[in-house]
Amino acid sequence: MVVTVRIMALMGLLMTLLVACTTVRGNDEYQRRNITYTEIDHFGYVMANAFRATHPEYAVTLGEPLWGRRPKEMAIELRIVANWEPESKSGRTAALAIRQDEFSGRIYYSAPEDRTAVPERALLNSLASRSRQAVELRTTFGSLGQGGTDELVDKGAVDEQLKQAGQTKVITVVVELREPLTVADVRRKGYLSLNKVIFASAKGEPPVYWDGFTTFCGDCYGDSERITNDFRSWVSALSPSDGDALSHFGLRLERLRETARAGKIAGYLVKEANPGLLRRLLQKDYVRTLHIVRIDEYCADYELGECVPGRWPKENRLEGERLPG
């Protein structure tokens, strides 16, 4: 009798475990289906902007649903230019597709005209093959907001480089702030071209890049506080079901939400700036240093697409700096 009771109890336990395992498998299957996108605009809104947020060395100039998709296939096309090159020299464009496998939900890259998975770096190699500027940007962005801001920086050495450039060059730099500030704070202190910012994350987490062009959001374009609002809008549209897709880009929803709530930037990218104004910006107390990425000729005009060298007109006022009186 005792043996029979024990056998029945054991059978009951086994049934409970079987039901539990079946439930877990069912939940896993539900979660797998739940992370598979079925609406192309939301898929694009998540993927295109996640790519942009994690690739500061590139600028996304176009993002739209890919033509020729299969009935249940999610696929978007992005057109990318090098973020370190002057606008006049950014004719080289890379095109890539971000796809979702219609059966497994797996996310991968491919050429727009092909469904074969290709490493992302292979598709972007035409823009950054052995590029010192690409490495400089990636390294600089990755270090912003990660501590060490109390260490002394030789601003004099940077100032000398800017001085040597004179008034016949344009310079692309990353402005590193002494401590994270809101965009509004930076505007009140004096700034240059505040439309390509690096949002500060918690220590140990990579920063998030955001610029004035928001892919898959036709009305989102601008600078200043608008950038922060656009970033917060994107993050607020994300849900836990986007977590798997975000992890494909090395992002975590919890971290993005914390970054969006704080709304503080560790620095920003300035392209094709006047060396004289950069020297003034460098002396600001809130600026830790400037990381020079690229130096080019200043073009006063273009003739038949060719640069006509010139000199910067005299300009003593930083954008956003209040005039005396």
PDB file of C-alpha atoms in Angstrom:
ATOM      1  CA  MET A   1       0.000   0.000   0.000  1.00  0.00           C
ATOM      2  CA  VAL A   2       2.781   2.386   0.953  1.00  0.00           C
ATOM      3  CA  VAL A   3       4.609   1.466  -2.236  1.00  0.00           C
ATOM      4  CA  THR A   4       1.493   2.170  -4.274  1.00  0.00           C
ATOM      5  CA  VAL A   5       1.070   5.585  -2.675  1.00  0.00           C
ATOM      6  CA  ARG A   6       4.705   6.424  -3.327  1.00  0.00           C
ATOM      7  CA  ILE A   7       4.382   5.351  -6.971  1.00  0.00           C
ATOM      8  CA  MET A   8       1.261   7.495  -7.377  1.00  0.00           C
ATOM      9  CA  ALA A   9       3.018  10.470  -5.770  1.00  0.00           C
ATOM     10  CA  LEU A  10       6.005   9.985  -8.043  1.00  0.00           C
ATOM     11  CA  MET A  11       3.738   9.813 -11.078  1.00  0.00           C
ATOM     12  CA  GLY A  12       2.019  13.010  -9.942  1.00  0.00           C
ATOM     13  CA  LEU A  13       5.371  14.748  -9.579  1.00  0.00           C
ATOM     14  CA  LEU A  14       6.405  13.614 -13.053  1.00  0.00           C
ATOM     15  CA  MET A  15       3.126  14.912 -14.497  1.00  0.00           C
ATOM     16  CA  THR A  16       3.683  18.268 -12.784  1.00  0.00           C
ATOM     17  CA  LEU A  17       7.193  18.507 -14.210  1.00  0.00           C
ATOM     18  CA  LEU A  18       5.926  17.541 -17.663  1.00  0.00           C
ATOM     19  CA  VAL A  19       3.244  20.233 -17.573  1.00  0.00           C
ATOM     20  CA  ALA A  20       5.801  22.775 -16.323  1.00  0.00           C
ATOM     21  CA  CYS A  21       8.257  21.894 -19.089  1.00  0.00           C
ATOM     22  CA  THR A  22       5.498  22.058 -21.671  1.00  0.00           C
ATOM     23  CA  THR A  23       4.487  25.489 -20.334  1.00  0.00           C
ATOM     24  CA  VAL A  24       8.081  26.725 -20.484  1.00  0.00           C
ATOM     25  CA  ARG A  25       8.440  25.458 -24.043  1.00  0.00           C
ATOM     26  CA  GLY A  26       5.136  27.109 -24.864  1.00  0.00           C
ATOM     27  CA  ASN A  27       6.311  30.385 -23.330  1.00  0.00           C
ATOM     28  CA  ASP A  28       9.591  30.151 -25.254  1.00  0.00           C
ATOM     29  CA  GLU A  29       7.669  29.617 -28.460  1.00  0.00           C
ATOM     30  CA  TYR A  30       5.393  32.554 -27.654  1.00  0.00           C
ATOM     31  CA  GLN A  31       8.384  34.762 -26.870  1.00  0.00           C
ATOM     32  CA  ARG A  32      10.082  33.692 -30.097  1.00  0.00           C
ATOM     33  CA  ARG A  33       6.986  34.643 -32.067  1.00  0.00           C
ATOM     34  CA  ASN A  34       6.663  37.840 -30.066  1.00  0.00           C
ATOM     35  CA  ILE A  35      10.106  39.082 -31.124  1.00  0.00           C
ATOM     36  CA  THR A  36       9.422  38.358 -34.790  1.00  0.00           C
ATOM     37  CA  TYR A  37       8.325  41.565 -36.471  1.00  0.00           C
ATOM     38  CA  THR A  38       5.261  41.616 -38.683  1.00  0.00           C
ATOM     39  CA  GLU A  39       4.962  45.352 -39.385  1.00  0.00           C
ATOM     40  CA  ILE A  40       7.605  46.827 -41.678  1.00  0.00           C
ATOM     41  CA  ASP A  41       7.501  50.417 -40.401  1.00  0.00           C
ATOM     42  CA  HIS A  42       8.089  49.402 -36.785  1.00  0.00           C
ATOM     43  CA  PHE A  43      10.792  46.976 -37.879  1.00  0.00           C
ATOM     44  CA  GLY A  44      12.493  49.804 -39.749  1.00  0.00           C
ATOM     45  CA  TYR A  45      12.026  52.270 -36.892  1.00  0.00           C
ATOM     46  CA  VAL A  46      13.786  49.913 -34.471  1.00  0.00           C
ATOM     47  CA  MET A  47      16.503  48.571 -36.771  1.00  0.00           C
ATOM     48  CA  ALA A  48      17.523  51.681 -38.700  1.00  0.00           C
ATOM     49  CA  ASN A  49      17.840  53.846 -35.614  1.00  0.00           C
ATOM     50  CA  ALA A  50      19.576  51.117 -33.597  1.00  0.00           C
ATOM     51  CA  PHE A  51      22.152  50.877 -36.381  1.00  0.00           C
ATOM     52  CA  ARG A  52      22.594  54.642 -36.391  1.00  0.00           C
ATOM     53  CA  ALA A  53      22.899  54.854 -32.601  1.00  0.00           C
ATOM     54  CA  THR A  54      25.770  52.355 -32.576  1.00  0.00           C
ATOM     55  CA  HIS A  55      27.694  53.509 -35.679  1.00  0.00           C
ATOM     56  CA  PRO A  56      28.915  57.056 -35.026  1.00  0.00           C
ATOM     57  CA  GLU A  57      31.542  56.819 -37.762  1.00  0.00           C
ATOM     58  CA  TYR A  58      28.791  56.680 -40.396  1.00  0.00           C
ATOM     59  CA  ALA A  59      25.842  58.867 -41.278  1.00  0.00           C
ATOM     60  CA  VAL A  60      22.605  57.234 -42.421  1.00  0.00           C
ATOM     61  CA  THR A  61      21.285  59.330 -45.306  1.00  0.00           C
ATOM     62  CA  LEU A  62      18.337  57.152 -46.280  1.00  0.00           C
ATOM     63  CA  GLY A  63      16.299  54.406 -44.698  1.00  0.00           C
ATOM     64  CA  GLU A  64      13.206  52.845 -46.202  1.00  0.00           C
ATOM     65  CA  PRO A  65      11.461  49.491 -46.689  1.00  0.00           C
ATOM     66  CA  LEU A  66      13.266  47.360 -49.231  1.00  0.00           C
ATOM     67  CA  TRP A  67      11.533  46.702 -52.529  1.00  0.00           C
ATOM     68  CA  GLY A  68      10.954  43.125 -53.614  1.00  0.00           C
ATOM     69  CA  ARG A  69      10.281  41.692 -50.173  1.00  0.00           C
ATOM     70  CA  ARG A  70       8.606  38.336 -49.787  1.00  0.00           C
ATOM     71  CA  PRO A  71       5.065  38.432 -48.315  1.00  0.00           C
ATOM     72  CA  LYS A  72       6.165  37.889 -44.695  1.00  0.00           C
ATOM     73  CA  GLU A  73       9.705  39.179 -44.977  1.00  0.00           C
ATOM     74  CA  MET A  74      10.918  42.195 -43.036  1.00  0.00           C
ATOM     75  CA  ALA A  75      13.724  44.031 -44.832  1.00  0.00           C
ATOM     76  CA  ILE A  76      14.908  47.643 -44.891  1.00  0.00           C
ATOM     77  CA  GLU A  77      17.579  49.363 -46.941  1.00  0.00           C
ATOM     78  CA  LEU A  78      20.020  51.870 -45.475  1.00  0.00           C
ATOM     79  CA  ARG A  79      22.326  54.162 -47.411  1.00  0.00           C
ATOM     80  CA  ILE A  80      25.449  55.106 -45.476  1.00  0.00           C
ATOM     81  CA  VAL A  81      28.147  57.736 -45.949  1.00  0.00           C
ATOM     82  CA  ALA A  82      31.370  58.294 -44.033  1.00  0.00           C
ATOM     83  CA  ASN A  83      30.727  60.681 -41.138  1.00  0.00           C
ATOM     84  CA  TRP A  84      34.306  61.941 -41.147  1.00  0.00           C
ATOM     85  CA  GLU A  85      34.319  63.199 -44.743  1.00  0.00           C
ATOM     86  CA  PRO A  86      33.286  66.717 -45.812  1.00  0.00           C
ATOM     87  CA  GLU A  87      29.856  66.987 -47.414  1.00  0.00           C
ATOM     88  CA  SER A  88      31.507  67.806 -50.750  1.00  0.00           C
ATOM     89  CA  LYS A  89      33.505  64.571 -50.658  1.00  0.00           C
ATOM     90  CA  SER A  90      30.835  62.202 -49.349  1.00  0.00           C
ATOM     91  CA  GLY A  91      29.811  60.932 -52.767  1.00  0.00           C
ATOM     92  CA  ARG A  92      30.790  57.375 -51.863  1.00  0.00           C
ATOM     93  CA  THR A  93      27.724  55.602 -50.512  1.00  0.00           C
ATOM     94  CA  ALA A  94      27.330  52.097 -49.158  1.00  0.00           C
ATOM     95  CA  ALA A  95      23.981  50.325 -49.364  1.00  0.00           C
ATOM     96  CA  LEU A  96      23.029  47.522 -47.026  1.00  0.00           C
ATOM     97  CA  ALA A  97      19.894  45.668 -46.056  1.00  0.00           C
ATOM     98  CA  ILE A  98      18.875  44.638 -42.557  1.00  0.00           C
ATOM     99  CA  ARG A  99      16.665  41.578 -42.829  1.00  0.00           C
ATOM    100  CA  GLN A 100      14.643  39.350 -40.566  1.00  0.00           C
ATOM    101  CA  ASP A 101      14.423  35.698 -41.472  1.00  0.00           C
ATOM    102  CA  GLU A 102      10.746  35.052 -42.027  1.00  0.00           C
ATOM    103  CA  PHE A 103      10.849  31.679 -40.235  1.00  0.00           C
ATOM    104  CA  SER A 104      13.310  31.977 -37.346  1.00  0.00           C
ATOM    105  CA  GLY A 105      13.173  35.734 -36.754  1.00  0.00           C
ATOM    106  CA  ARG A 106      16.980  35.926 -36.980  1.00  0.00           C
ATOM    107  CA  ILE A 107      18.304  39.359 -37.948  1.00  0.00           C
ATOM    108  CA  TYR A 108      21.160  39.662 -40.409  1.00  0.00           C
ATOM    109  CA  TYR A 109      22.778  41.945 -42.985  1.00  0.00           C
ATOM    110  CA  SER A 110      22.825  41.459 -46.725  1.00  0.00           C
ATOM    111  CA  ALA A 111      23.300  43.449 -49.894  1.00  0.00           C
ATOM    112  CA  PRO A 112      19.950  45.008 -50.929  1.00  0.00           C
ATOM    113  CA  GLU A 113      19.721  42.813 -54.022  1.00  0.00           C
ATOM    114  CA  ASP A 114      20.706  39.586 -52.241  1.00  0.00           C
ATOM    115  CA  ARG A 115      19.338  37.529 -49.347  1.00  0.00           C
ATOM    116  CA  THR A 116      22.651  35.902 -48.447  1.00  0.00           C
ATOM    117  CA  ALA A 117      23.850  36.863 -44.976  1.00  0.00           C
ATOM    118  CA  VAL A 118      27.025  38.959 -45.142  1.00  0.00           C
ATOM    119  CA  PRO A 119      29.113  40.417 -42.285  1.00  0.00           C
ATOM    120  CA  GLU A 120      28.232  44.054 -41.750  1.00  0.00           C
ATOM    121  CA  ARG A 121      31.863  45.170 -42.037  1.00  0.00           C
ATOM    122  CA  ALA A 122      32.086  43.641 -45.521  1.00  0.00           C
ATOM    123  CA  LEU A 123      29.201  45.792 -46.740  1.00  0.00           C
ATOM    124  CA  LEU A 124      30.736  48.945 -45.255  1.00  0.00           C
ATOM    125  CA  ASN A 125      34.307  48.183 -46.260  1.00  0.00           C
ATOM    126  CA  SER A 126      34.111  50.463 -49.299  1.00  0.00           C
ATOM    127  CA  LEU A 127      33.744  53.462 -46.964  1.00  0.00           C
ATOM    128  CA  ALA A 128      36.252  52.590 -44.285  1.00  0.00           C
ATOM    129  CA  SER A 129      38.920  50.419 -45.844  1.00  0.00           C
ATOM    130  CA  ARG A 130      42.042  51.149 -43.768  1.00  0.00           C
ATOM    131  CA  SER A 131      40.624  54.556 -42.825  1.00  0.00           C
ATOM    132  CA  ARG A 132      42.473  56.276 -39.991  1.00  0.00           C
ATOM    133  CA  GLN A 133      39.524  58.637 -39.518  1.00  0.00           C
ATOM    134  CA  ALA A 134      37.081  55.770 -39.025  1.00  0.00           C
ATOM    135  CA  VAL A 135      39.290  54.262 -36.336  1.00  0.00           C
ATOM    136  CA  GLU A 136      39.781  57.680 -34.722  1.00  0.00           C
ATOM    137  CA  LEU A 137      36.050  58.311 -34.549  1.00  0.00           C
ATOM    138  CA  ARG A 138      35.195  54.864 -33.234  1.00  0.00           C
ATOM    139  CA  THR A 139      37.908  55.013 -30.555  1.00  0.00           C
ATOM    140  CA  THR A 140      37.056  58.561 -29.488  1.00  0.00           C
ATOM    141  CA  PHE A 141      33.325  57.977 -29.278  1.00  0.00           C
ATOM    142  CA  GLY A 142      33.831  54.773 -27.314  1.00  0.00           C
ATOM    143  CA  SER A 143      35.922  56.537 -24.680  1.00  0.00           C
ATOM    144  CA  LEU A 144      33.589  59.485 -24.037  1.00  0.00           C
ATOM    145  CA  GLY A 145      31.878  59.510 -20.668  1.00  0.00           C
ATOM    146  CA  GLN A 146      33.880  56.525 -19.424  1.00  0.00           C
ATOM    147  CA  GLY A 147      35.783  58.323 -16.688  1.00  0.00           C
ATOM    148  CA  GLY A 148      39.255  59.819 -16.602  1.00  0.00           C
ATOM    149  CA  THR A 149      37.944  63.339 -17.191  1.00  0.00           C
ATOM    150  CA  ASP A 150      39.875  64.620 -14.166  1.00  0.00           C
ATOM    151  CA  GLU A 151      43.154  63.792 -15.841  1.00  0.00           C
ATOM    152  CA  LEU A 152      45.018  66.790 -17.203  1.00  0.00           C
ATOM    153  CA  VAL A 153      44.833  67.350 -20.944  1.00  0.00           C
ATOM    154  CA  ASP A 154      47.336  69.434 -22.870  1.00  0.00           C
ATOM    155  CA  LYS A 155      45.002  71.892 -24.529  1.00  0.00           C
ATOM    156  CA  GLY A 156      48.049  73.806 -25.700  1.00  0.00           C
ATOM    157  CA  ALA A 157      49.046  71.017 -28.084  1.00  0.00           C
ATOM    158  CA  VAL A 158      45.562  70.947 -29.628  1.00  0.00           C
ATOM    159  CA  ASP A 159      45.501  74.740 -29.852  1.00  0.00           C
ATOM    160  CA  GLU A 160      48.817  74.706 -31.705  1.00  0.00           C
ATOM    161  CA  GLN A 161      47.406  72.301 -34.302  1.00  0.00           C
ATOM    162  CA  LEU A 162      44.412  74.572 -34.812  1.00  0.00           C
ATOM    163  CA  LYS A 163      46.660  77.606 -35.008  1.00  0.00           C
ATOM    164  CA  GLN A 164      48.807  75.946 -37.682  1.00  0.00           C
ATOM    165  CA  ALA A 165      45.671  75.245 -39.735  1.00  0.00           C
ATOM    166  CA  GLY A 166      45.128  79.000 -40.001  1.00  0.00           C
ATOM    167  CA  GLN A 167      42.149  80.364 -41.896  1.00  0.00           C
ATOM    168  CA  THR A 168      42.499  78.200 -45.004  1.00  0.00           C
ATOM    169  CA  LYS A 169      41.376  74.870 -43.556  1.00  0.00           C
ATOM    170  CA  VAL A 170      38.187  73.197 -42.362  1.00  0.00           C
ATOM    171  CA  ILE A 171      38.447  70.825 -39.445  1.00  0.00           C
ATOM    172  CA  THR A 172      36.302  67.954 -38.203  1.00  0.00           C
ATOM    173  CA  VAL A 173      36.556  67.364 -34.462  1.00  0.00           C
ATOM    174  CA  VAL A 174      34.905  65.558 -31.596  1.00  0.00           C
ATOM    175  CA  VAL A 175      34.244  67.957 -28.721  1.00  0.00           C
ATOM    176  CA  GLU A 176      34.727  66.129 -25.418  1.00  0.00           C
ATOM    177  CA  LEU A 177      32.924  67.707 -22.464  1.00  0.00           C
ATOM    178  CA  ARG A 178      34.476  67.857 -19.025  1.00  0.00           C
ATOM    179  CA  GLU A 179      31.282  66.359 -17.605  1.00  0.00           C
ATOM    180  CA  PRO A 180      28.000  65.267 -19.231  1.00  0.00           C
ATOM    181  CA  LEU A 181      25.601  68.158 -19.902  1.00  0.00           C
ATOM    182  CA  THR A 182      22.201  68.572 -21.487  1.00  0.00           C
ATOM    183  CA  VAL A 183      22.059  70.029 -24.980  1.00  0.00           C
ATOM    184  CA  ALA A 184      20.385  73.116 -23.520  1.00  0.00           C
ATOM    185  CA  ASP A 185      23.312  73.567 -21.105  1.00  0.00           C
ATOM    186  CA  VAL A 186      25.800  73.405 -23.958  1.00  0.00           C
ATOM    187  CA  ARG A 187      23.837  75.944 -25.993  1.00  0.00           C
ATOM    188  CA  ARG A 188      23.917  78.395 -23.108  1.00  0.00           C
ATOM    189  CA  LYS A 189      27.683  78.023 -22.760  1.00  0.00           C
ATOM    190  CA  GLY A 190      28.663  78.431 -26.439  1.00  0.00           C
ATOM    191  CA  TYR A 191      28.867  75.728 -29.065  1.00  0.00           C
ATOM    192  CA  LEU A 192      29.463  74.874 -32.717  1.00  0.00           C
ATOM    193  CA  SER A 193      27.145  72.808 -34.932  1.00  0.00           C
ATOM    194  CA  LEU A 194      25.322  70.986 -32.154  1.00  0.00           C
ATOM    195  CA  ASN A 195      23.474  68.476 -34.345  1.00  0.00           C
ATOM    196  CA  LYS A 196      25.580  65.308 -33.974  1.00  0.00           C
ATOM    197  CA  VAL A 197      25.700  64.357 -30.307  1.00  0.00           C
ATOM    198  CA  ILE A 198      26.972  61.502 -28.156  1.00  0.00           C
ATOM    199  CA  PHE A 199      24.604  60.694 -25.292  1.00  0.00           C
ATOM    200  CA  ALA A 200      26.386  59.653 -22.104  1.00  0.00           C
ATOM    201  CA  SER A 201      25.578  56.236 -20.651  1.00  0.00           C
ATOM    202  CA  ALA A 202      26.465  54.714 -17.334  1.00  0.00           C
ATOM    203  CA  LYS A 203      30.137  53.922 -16.808  1.00  0.00           C
ATOM    204  CA  GLY A 204      31.083  50.684 -18.488  1.00  0.00           C
ATOM    205  CA  GLU A 205      28.377  51.130 -21.119  1.00  0.00           C
ATOM    206  CA  PRO A 206      29.142  52.507 -24.583  1.00  0.00           C
ATOM    207  CA  PRO A 207      27.724  55.944 -25.420  1.00  0.00           C
ATOM    208  CA  VAL A 208      24.879  56.368 -27.915  1.00  0.00           C
ATOM    209  CA  TYR A 209      25.240  58.463 -31.049  1.00  0.00           C
ATOM    210  CA  TRP A 210      22.331  60.542 -32.360  1.00  0.00           C
ATOM    211  CA  ASP A 211      22.161  63.184 -35.081  1.00  0.00           C
ATOM    212  CA  GLY A 212      19.680  65.570 -36.654  1.00  0.00           C
ATOM    213  CA  PHE A 213      18.366  63.072 -39.169  1.00  0.00           C
ATOM    214  CA  THR A 214      16.080  60.413 -37.734  1.00  0.00           C
ATOM    215  CA  THR A 215      15.562  57.474 -40.056  1.00  0.00           C
ATOM    216  CA  PHE A 216      11.977  56.234 -40.430  1.00  0.00           C
ATOM    217  CA  CYS A 217      10.631  59.459 -38.924  1.00  0.00           C
ATOM    218  CA  GLY A 218       9.887  62.030 -41.600  1.00  0.00           C
ATOM    219  CA  ASP A 219       9.074  64.834 -39.164  1.00  0.00           C
ATOM    220  CA  CYS A 220      12.119  64.285 -36.958  1.00  0.00           C
ATOM    221  CA  TYR A 221      14.838  66.584 -38.173  1.00  0.00           C
ATOM    222  CA  GLY A 222      16.648  69.311 -36.338  1.00  0.00           C
ATOM    223  CA  ASP A 223      19.247  70.218 -33.783  1.00  0.00           C
ATOM    224  CA  SER A 224      19.466  71.544 -30.256  1.00  0.00           C
ATOM    225  CA  GLU A 225      16.825  70.180 -27.828  1.00  0.00           C
ATOM    226  CA  ARG A 226      14.991  68.594 -30.756  1.00  0.00           C
ATOM    227  CA  ILE A 227      17.715  65.948 -30.924  1.00  0.00           C
ATOM    228  CA  THR A 228      17.077  64.944 -27.322  1.00  0.00           C
ATOM    229  CA  ASN A 229      13.326  64.843 -27.917  1.00  0.00           C
ATOM    230  CA  ASP A 230      13.751  62.688 -31.019  1.00  0.00           C
ATOM    231  CA  PHE A 231      15.992  60.268 -29.146  1.00  0.00           C
ATOM    232  CA  ARG A 232      13.527  60.030 -26.280  1.00  0.00           C
ATOM    233  CA  SER A 233      10.661  59.450 -28.731  1.00  0.00           C
ATOM    234  CA  TRP A 234      12.501  56.520 -30.279  1.00  0.00           C
ATOM    235  CA  VAL A 235      13.327  54.979 -26.903  1.00  0.00           C
ATOM    236  CA  SER A 236       9.745  55.444 -25.655  1.00  0.00           C
ATOM    237  CA  ALA A 237       8.467  53.561 -28.710  1.00  0.00           C
ATOM    238  CA  LEU A 238      10.577  50.514 -27.793  1.00  0.00           C
ATOM    239  CA  SER A 239       9.179  47.665 -25.712  1.00  0.00           C
ATOM    240  CA  PRO A 240      10.628  44.556 -24.033  1.00  0.00           C
ATOM    241  CA  SER A 241       9.724  42.575 -27.154  1.00  0.00           C
ATOM    242  CA  ASP A 242      12.360  44.655 -28.996  1.00  0.00           C
ATOM    243  CA  GLY A 243      15.078  43.445 -26.625  1.00  0.00           C
ATOM    244  CA  ASP A 244      16.326  40.640 -28.850  1.00  0.00           C
ATOM    245  CA  ALA A 245      16.625  42.962 -31.846  1.00  0.00           C
ATOM    246  CA  LEU A 246      18.403  45.635 -29.784  1.00  0.00           C
ATOM    247  CA  SER A 247      20.907  43.083 -28.481  1.00  0.00           C
ATOM    248  CA  HIS A 248      21.888  42.453 -32.112  1.00  0.00           C
ATOM    249  CA  PHE A 249      23.383  45.963 -31.988  1.00  0.00           C
ATOM    250  CA  GLY A 250      24.821  45.609 -28.487  1.00  0.00           C
ATOM    251  CA  LEU A 251      22.024  47.705 -26.955  1.00  0.00           C
ATOM    252  CA  ARG A 252      19.941  47.101 -23.841  1.00  0.00           C
ATOM    253  CA  LEU A 253      16.505  48.641 -23.415  1.00  0.00           C
ATOM    254  CA  GLU A 254      17.082  49.383 -19.719  1.00  0.00           C
ATOM    255  CA  ARG A 255      20.302  51.234 -20.549  1.00  0.00           C
ATOM    256  CA  LEU A 256      18.634  53.190 -23.358  1.00  0.00           C
ATOM    257  CA  ARG A 257      15.821  54.276 -21.050  1.00  0.00           C
ATOM    258  CA  GLU A 258      18.274  55.473 -18.399  1.00  0.00           C
ATOM    259  CA  THR A 259      20.266  57.365 -21.028  1.00  0.00           C
ATOM    260  CA  ALA A 260      17.115  58.962 -22.443  1.00  0.00           C
ATOM    261  CA  ARG A 261      15.861  59.995 -19.004  1.00  0.00           C
ATOM    262  CA  ALA A 262      19.160  61.678 -18.156  1.00  0.00           C
ATOM    263  CA  GLY A 263      19.314  63.376 -21.566  1.00  0.00           C
ATOM    264  CA  LYS A 264      22.961  64.332 -21.105  1.00  0.00           C
ATOM    265  CA  ILE A 265      25.679  64.283 -23.734  1.00  0.00           C
ATOM    266  CA  ALA A 266      29.358  63.432 -23.282  1.00  0.00           C
ATOM    267  CA  GLY A 267      30.364  65.312 -26.417  1.00  0.00           C
ATOM    268  CA  TYR A 268      29.475  66.080 -30.002  1.00  0.00           C
ATOM    269  CA  LEU A 269      30.827  65.946 -33.524  1.00  0.00           C
ATOM    270  CA  VAL A 270      31.569  69.146 -35.444  1.00  0.00           C
ATOM    271  CA  LYS A 271      32.206  68.881 -39.180  1.00  0.00           C
ATOM    272  CA  GLU A 272      34.048  71.367 -41.409  1.00  0.00           C
ATOM    273  CA  ALA A 273      34.540  74.008 -38.726  1.00  0.00           C
ATOM    274  CA  ASN A 274      36.515  77.242 -38.718  1.00  0.00           C
ATOM    275  CA  PRO A 275      39.852  76.631 -36.889  1.00  0.00           C
ATOM    276  CA  GLY A 276      39.652  80.109 -35.344  1.00  0.00           C
ATOM    277  CA  LEU A 277      36.290  79.388 -33.744  1.00  0.00           C
ATOM    278  CA  LEU A 278      37.477  75.968 -32.612  1.00  0.00           C
ATOM    279  CA  ARG A 279      40.325  77.678 -30.757  1.00  0.00           C
ATOM    280  CA  ARG A 280      37.762  79.805 -28.922  1.00  0.00           C
ATOM    281  CA  LEU A 281      35.671  76.735 -28.157  1.00  0.00           C
ATOM    282  CA  LEU A 282      38.718  74.861 -26.834  1.00  0.00           C
ATOM    283  CA  GLN A 283      39.247  77.521 -24.154  1.00  0.00           C
ATOM    284  CA  LYS A 284      35.766  77.026 -22.688  1.00  0.00           C
ATOM    285  CA  ASP A 285      35.920  75.596 -19.166  1.00  0.00           C
ATOM    286  CA  TYR A 286      33.204  73.029 -19.908  1.00  0.00           C
ATOM    287  CA  VAL A 287      35.243  71.601 -22.833  1.00  0.00           C
ATOM    288  CA  ARG A 288      37.804  69.011 -21.768  1.00  0.00           C
ATOM    289  CA  THR A 289      39.493  68.785 -25.150  1.00  0.00           C
ATOM    290  CA  LEU A 290      38.957  68.551 -28.915  1.00  0.00           C
ATOM    291  CA  HIS A 291      39.844  65.387 -30.820  1.00  0.00           C
ATOM    292  CA  ILE A 292      40.912  66.371 -34.332  1.00  0.00           C
ATOM    293  CA  VAL A 293      39.633  63.831 -36.841  1.00  0.00           C
ATOM    294  CA  ARG A 294      40.272  65.420 -40.232  1.00  0.00           C
ATOM    295  CA  ILE A 295      41.746  68.577 -41.791  1.00  0.00           C
ATOM    296  CA  ASP A 296      40.739  69.711 -45.301  1.00  0.00           C
ATOM    297  CA  GLU A 297      41.086  72.731 -47.540  1.00  0.00           C
ATOM    298  CA  TYR A 298      38.548  75.506 -47.027  1.00  0.00           C
ATOM    299  CA  CYS A 299      36.590  75.908 -50.259  1.00  0.00           C
ATOM    300  CA  ALA A 300      35.353  79.441 -50.855  1.00  0.00           C
ATOM    301  CA  ASP A 301      33.507  78.224 -53.960  1.00  0.00           C
ATOM    302  CA  TYR A 302      33.270  75.378 -56.444  1.00  0.00           C
ATOM    303  CA  GLU A 303      33.854  75.498 -60.177  1.00  0.00           C
ATOM    304  CA  LEU A 304      32.712  72.492 -62.189  1.00  0.00           C
ATOM    305  CA  GLY A 305      32.715  70.522 -58.970  1.00  0.00           C
ATOM    306  CA  GLU A 306      36.293  71.489 -58.106  1.00  0.00           C
ATOM    307  CA  CYS A 307      37.222  73.260 -54.865  1.00  0.00           C
ATOM    308  CA  VAL A 308      38.259  76.894 -55.125  1.00  0.00           C
ATOM    309  CA  PRO A 309      40.520  77.428 -52.068  1.00  0.00           C
ATOM    310  CA  GLY A 310      39.914  80.500 -49.944  1.00  0.00           C
ATOM    311  CA  ARG A 311      40.061  81.949 -46.449  1.00  0.00           C
ATOM    312  CA  TRP A 312      37.423  81.964 -43.746  1.00  0.00           C
ATOM    313  CA  PRO A 313      35.699  85.348 -43.358  1.00  0.00           C
ATOM    314  CA  LYS A 314      36.337  86.989 -40.004  1.00  0.00           C
ATOM    315  CA  GLU A 315      34.038  85.539 -37.365  1.00  0.00           C
ATOM    316  CA  ASN A 316      34.459  85.991 -33.626  1.00  0.00           C
ATOM    317  CA  ARG A 317      31.189  84.706 -32.251  1.00  0.00           C
ATOM    318  CA  LEU A 318      30.438  81.103 -31.402  1.00  0.00           C
ATOM    319  CA  GLU A 319      26.938  79.890 -32.210  1.00  0.00           C
ATOM    320  CA  GLY A 320      24.832  80.097 -29.104  1.00  0.00           C
ATOM    321  CA  GLU A 321      27.171  82.477 -27.279  1.00  0.00           C
ATOM    322  CA  ARG A 322      25.416  85.571 -25.969  1.00  0.00           C
ATOM    323  CA  LEU A 323      26.577  88.883 -27.318  1.00  0.00           C
ATOM    324  CA  PRO A 324      27.980  91.432 -24.796  1.00  0.00           C
ATOM    325  CA  GLY A 325      25.313  93.691 -23.331  1.00  0.00           C
TER     326      GLY A 325
END
